[in-house]
Amino acid sequence: MLRSMYSGISGMRNFQNKLDVIGNNVSNVNTVGFKKSRVMFQDILSQTLAGGTAPNPSGTPPVGGVNPKQIGLGATISSIDVLHTQGAPMTTGLPSDIAIQGNGFFVVGTGTNDFNFTRAGNFIVDAKGDLVTTNGQYVLSKSGSKINLYDIGGGTAGTDNIKSYSIGPDGTITVSIQKSDGTTITNSSSDDKKIGIAYITNPSGLEKIGNSMYKWAPAADTKKNFTDLVGLPGTSGRGVLIAGQLEMSNVDLAEEFTEMIVAQRGFQSNSRIITTSDSILEELVNLKR
């Protein structure tokens, strides 16, 4: 069987996977905090028809070196990388919308033993005053506790009202509470109540789990414990917070469409290789007629 046919098959399979990745990037062009992926190829084993030889100028007769003769057997996917570049900011004006300028991830979950990471900062304040994601997961503080605006402001849910709140670049939350007796008190969060940011050495090593979230994986960081990963914004290489903004997807449609055309042409070329190889085989079969 012709080697070119199998090379064409591997090429078609690889470009199909590339188109799948491009399609996912384009479909998430407006997803908050989404990071695009890219596909990288590499060649696979080559069949050696003849090995190379070293020069032998003192031989009889003297000869020069000869290069090896090898035929490649196709390509394979070397990696599918997630590119954690900064996404474009979108101003919303909502105090619960937060963008990270720089490195790091918000930490969401139930505590120090159950947490995941996200760059999507479109949070809400629920009926009990907790800062949560749109699917109800708690946004965790530096200490791993949930963030409750009533606790920070010194009020009581169901009795007092949250008059206003703001979030600073270092994760500090300032809350004004309208008490039931008509007085207003304003307090700011202590360090252990500030919004925590996780620093990941290799963000591309995180594993996607849906809902714009990632979970820890061995390729991402040697540190696994919450206290080792999470700190205050603006410290130890972590980015700062910008309230009233959201970090949008880092997908560039012009780039994706260009890559889509390249992948389409690559797929067509490899299919043509298979068609041509099939024609040659047909000619061989018809030789005895």
Coordinates of C-alpha atoms in Angstrom, one line a residue:
M1 CA 0.0 0.0 0.0
L2 CA 1.3 3.5 -0.8
R3 CA 2.8 5.4 2.1
S4 CA 1.3 8.6 0.7
M5 CA -2.2 7.4 1.3
Y6 CA -1.6 6.9 5.1
S7 CA 0.2 10.3 5.2
G8 CA -2.9 11.9 3.6
I9 CA -5.1 10.2 6.2
S10 CA -3.1 11.5 9.1
G11 CA -3.1 15.0 7.5
M12 CA -6.9 15.0 7.1
R13 CA -7.4 13.9 10.7
N14 CA -5.0 16.6 12.0
F15 CA -6.6 19.4 10.0
Q16 CA -10.1 18.2 11.1
N17 CA -8.9 18.6 14.8
K18 CA -7.5 22.0 13.9
L19 CA -10.9 23.0 12.5
D20 CA -12.6 21.7 15.6
V21 CA -10.4 24.0 17.8
I22 CA -10.9 27.0 15.5
G23 CA -14.7 26.4 15.6
N24 CA -14.6 26.4 19.4
N25 CA -12.5 29.6 19.5
V26 CA -15.0 31.4 17.1
S27 CA -18.0 30.2 19.1
N28 CA -16.6 31.7 22.3
V29 CA -15.6 35.1 20.8
N30 CA -17.9 36.9 23.2
T31 CA -17.4 34.5 26.2
V32 CA -16.2 36.4 29.3
G33 CA -12.7 35.3 30.3
F34 CA -12.3 32.8 27.5
K35 CA -8.8 31.9 26.4
K36 CA -8.3 30.7 22.8
S37 CA -6.5 27.5 21.9
R38 CA -4.1 26.6 19.0
V39 CA -3.1 23.3 17.4
M40 CA 0.6 22.5 16.7
F41 CA 1.7 19.7 14.4
Q42 CA 4.9 17.6 14.3
D43 CA 6.1 14.8 12.0
I44 CA 6.0 11.2 13.0
L45 CA 8.4 8.3 12.3
S46 CA 10.2 8.2 9.0
Q47 CA 11.1 5.0 7.2
T48 CA 14.8 4.7 6.5
L49 CA 15.6 3.3 3.1
A50 CA 19.4 3.7 3.5
G51 CA 21.5 5.0 6.3
G52 CA 24.1 7.8 6.0
T53 CA 27.8 7.3 5.9
A54 CA 30.8 9.4 7.1
P55 CA 33.4 10.8 4.7
N56 CA 36.4 8.5 4.1
P57 CA 39.1 10.6 2.3
S58 CA 41.8 8.0 3.0
G59 CA 39.9 5.0 1.5
T60 CA 40.4 3.3 -1.7
P61 CA 38.9 5.0 -3.5
P62 CA 38.4 8.1 -1.3
V63 CA 34.7 8.9 -0.8
G64 CA 32.7 11.7 0.7
G65 CA 29.8 11.4 3.2
V66 CA 26.4 10.2 2.1
N67 CA 23.1 11.5 3.6
P68 CA 20.5 9.0 4.8
K69 CA 17.5 8.4 2.7
Q70 CA 14.2 8.6 4.6
I71 CA 10.5 8.8 3.7
G72 CA 8.2 10.5 6.2
L73 CA 5.0 8.7 7.3
G74 CA 2.8 11.7 8.0
A75 CA 2.1 14.1 10.8
T76 CA 0.5 14.1 14.2
I77 CA -0.7 16.7 16.8
S78 CA 2.2 17.8 19.1
S79 CA 0.1 20.0 21.3
I80 CA -3.2 21.9 21.8
D81 CA -2.2 24.9 23.8
V82 CA -4.4 27.4 25.6
L83 CA -3.1 30.9 25.1
H84 CA -3.5 32.9 28.3
T85 CA -2.9 36.3 26.9
Q86 CA -4.8 39.3 28.2
G87 CA -8.3 39.7 26.8
A88 CA -9.8 43.1 25.8
P89 CA -11.5 44.9 28.7
M90 CA -15.2 45.8 28.5
T91 CA -16.6 48.6 30.8
T92 CA -19.9 47.7 32.5
G93 CA -20.0 50.0 35.5
L94 CA -21.4 47.2 37.7
P95 CA -19.5 47.0 41.0
S96 CA -19.7 43.2 41.1
D97 CA -18.0 42.9 37.6
I98 CA -14.2 42.5 38.1
A99 CA -11.4 42.1 35.6
I100 CA -7.9 40.9 36.4
Q101 CA -5.2 43.0 34.8
G102 CA -2.1 40.7 34.7
N103 CA -1.5 37.2 35.9
G104 CA -3.7 35.1 38.1
F105 CA -7.2 33.6 38.5
F106 CA -10.2 34.1 40.7
V107 CA -10.7 31.2 43.0
V108 CA -14.3 29.8 43.4
G109 CA -15.7 26.9 45.3
T110 CA -16.6 26.0 48.9
G111 CA -13.3 26.3 50.7
T112 CA -9.6 25.4 50.8
N113 CA -10.3 21.8 49.9
D114 CA -12.7 22.4 47.1
F115 CA -11.9 25.1 44.7
N116 CA -11.4 25.9 41.0
F117 CA -10.1 28.8 38.9
T118 CA -11.6 31.2 36.5
R119 CA -10.9 34.5 34.7
A120 CA -14.6 35.3 34.2
G121 CA -15.3 38.1 36.7
N122 CA -19.1 38.5 36.0
F123 CA -20.1 38.0 39.6
I124 CA -23.3 38.7 41.5
V125 CA -24.3 39.3 45.1
D126 CA -27.0 36.8 46.1
A127 CA -29.9 37.3 48.5
K128 CA -27.7 36.5 51.6
G129 CA -25.1 39.0 50.5
D130 CA -22.5 36.5 49.3
L131 CA -20.3 37.2 46.2
V132 CA -20.9 34.3 43.8
T133 CA -20.5 33.3 40.2
T134 CA -23.4 33.2 37.8
N135 CA -23.8 29.5 38.5
G136 CA -23.8 30.0 42.3
Q137 CA -20.3 29.1 43.3
Y138 CA -18.8 31.2 46.1
V139 CA -15.9 33.6 45.2
L140 CA -13.3 32.8 47.8
S141 CA -11.2 35.2 49.8
K142 CA -7.4 35.0 50.5
S143 CA -8.1 32.8 53.5
G144 CA -10.5 30.5 51.5
S145 CA -13.7 31.7 53.1
K146 CA -16.7 32.9 51.1
I147 CA -17.1 36.7 50.9
N148 CA -20.2 38.1 52.5
L149 CA -20.9 41.8 52.2
Y150 CA -23.1 42.0 55.3
D151 CA -20.2 40.5 57.4
I152 CA -17.8 43.0 56.0
G153 CA -20.1 46.0 56.4
G154 CA -21.2 45.0 59.9
G155 CA -24.9 44.4 59.1
T156 CA -27.4 41.5 59.2
A157 CA -29.0 39.9 56.2
G158 CA -32.8 40.2 56.3
T159 CA -32.6 43.1 58.7
D160 CA -30.3 45.7 57.3
N161 CA -29.7 46.7 53.6
I162 CA -26.5 47.0 51.6
K163 CA -26.4 50.7 50.5
S164 CA -23.3 50.5 48.3
Y165 CA -20.1 48.6 47.9
S166 CA -16.8 48.9 46.0
I167 CA -13.9 46.7 45.2
G168 CA -10.3 48.1 45.2
P169 CA -7.3 47.0 43.0
D170 CA -5.9 45.0 46.0
G171 CA -9.1 43.1 46.6
T172 CA -10.3 45.3 49.4
I173 CA -14.1 45.4 49.6
T174 CA -15.7 48.5 51.1
V175 CA -19.4 48.2 52.1
S176 CA -21.9 50.7 53.3
I177 CA -24.8 49.3 55.3
Q178 CA -28.1 51.0 55.9
K179 CA -29.1 49.9 59.4
S180 CA -32.7 49.2 60.4
D181 CA -32.6 52.3 62.6
G182 CA -31.7 54.5 59.7
T183 CA -28.0 55.0 60.5
T184 CA -25.3 54.1 57.9
I185 CA -22.0 52.4 58.7
T186 CA -19.1 51.8 56.3
N187 CA -16.4 49.2 56.8
S188 CA -13.6 47.7 54.7
S189 CA -12.5 44.0 54.5
S190 CA -9.5 42.8 56.5
D191 CA -6.7 41.0 54.6
D192 CA -8.3 37.6 55.2
K193 CA -11.6 38.8 53.7
K194 CA -10.1 40.4 50.6
I195 CA -10.6 38.7 47.2
G196 CA -8.0 36.1 46.7
I197 CA -6.0 35.6 43.4
A198 CA -4.3 32.3 42.5
Y199 CA -0.9 32.5 40.7
I200 CA -0.3 29.5 38.4
T201 CA 3.2 29.0 37.0
N202 CA 2.0 27.3 33.8
P203 CA -1.6 28.4 33.1
S204 CA -1.7 26.3 29.9
G205 CA -1.3 23.2 32.1
L206 CA -4.7 23.8 33.8
E207 CA -7.5 21.5 32.8
K208 CA -10.8 23.0 31.5
I209 CA -13.9 21.8 33.2
G210 CA -16.6 24.0 31.6
N211 CA -18.4 27.0 32.8
S212 CA -15.3 29.1 32.0
M213 CA -13.5 27.3 34.9
Y214 CA -10.3 25.4 35.2
K215 CA -9.0 22.8 37.8
W216 CA -5.5 22.2 39.1
A217 CA -3.4 19.7 37.1
P218 CA 0.2 18.5 37.7
A219 CA 1.4 20.2 34.6
A220 CA 0.1 23.6 35.8
D221 CA 2.0 24.0 39.1
T222 CA 4.1 22.0 41.6
K223 CA 2.1 23.8 44.4
K224 CA -1.4 22.3 45.0
N225 CA -2.4 23.6 48.4
F226 CA -4.8 26.6 48.5
T227 CA -2.5 28.6 50.9
D228 CA 0.5 28.2 48.5
L229 CA -1.4 29.2 45.4
V230 CA -3.7 32.0 46.6
G231 CA -2.6 35.5 47.7
L232 CA -3.7 39.1 47.5
P233 CA -3.9 40.9 44.2
G234 CA -0.8 42.8 43.2
T235 CA 1.5 40.5 45.2
S236 CA 4.1 38.0 44.1
G237 CA 3.4 38.4 40.4
R238 CA -0.4 38.5 40.7
G239 CA -2.4 41.0 38.7
V240 CA -4.5 43.7 40.1
L241 CA -8.3 44.0 40.1
I242 CA -10.3 46.5 38.0
A243 CA -13.9 46.8 39.3
G244 CA -16.7 47.8 36.8
Q245 CA -14.9 46.0 33.9
L246 CA -14.9 42.5 32.4
E247 CA -12.1 40.7 30.6
M248 CA -13.5 39.5 27.4
S249 CA -12.3 36.7 25.1
N250 CA -8.8 37.0 23.6
V251 CA -10.1 35.5 20.3
D252 CA -9.1 37.5 17.2
L253 CA -11.7 36.7 14.5
A254 CA -9.4 37.9 11.6
E255 CA -6.7 35.5 12.8
E256 CA -9.2 32.6 13.3
F257 CA -10.7 33.0 9.8
T258 CA -7.2 33.0 8.3
E259 CA -6.3 29.9 10.2
M260 CA -9.6 28.4 9.1
I261 CA -8.8 29.0 5.4
V262 CA -5.3 27.4 5.9
A263 CA -6.8 24.4 7.6
Q264 CA -9.4 24.0 4.9
R265 CA -6.8 24.1 2.1
G266 CA -4.7 21.7 4.0
F267 CA -7.6 19.3 4.4
Q268 CA -8.3 19.6 0.7
S269 CA -4.7 19.0 -0.3
N270 CA -4.5 15.8 1.9
S271 CA -7.7 14.5 0.4
R272 CA -6.2 15.1 -3.1
I273 CA -3.2 13.0 -2.0
I274 CA -5.5 10.1 -1.1
T275 CA -7.4 10.5 -4.4
T276 CA -4.1 10.5 -6.4
S277 CA -2.8 7.5 -4.5
D278 CA -6.0 5.6 -5.2
S279 CA -5.7 6.4 -8.9
I280 CA -2.2 5.0 -8.9
L281 CA -3.4 1.8 -7.2
E282 CA -6.1 1.5 -9.7
E283 CA -3.6 1.7 -12.6
L284 CA -1.5 -1.0 -10.9
V285 CA -4.6 -3.3 -10.6
N286 CA -5.4 -2.7 -14.2
L287 CA -2.0 -3.7 -15.5
K288 CA -2.9 -7.3 -16.1
R289 CA -5.9 -6.4 -18.2

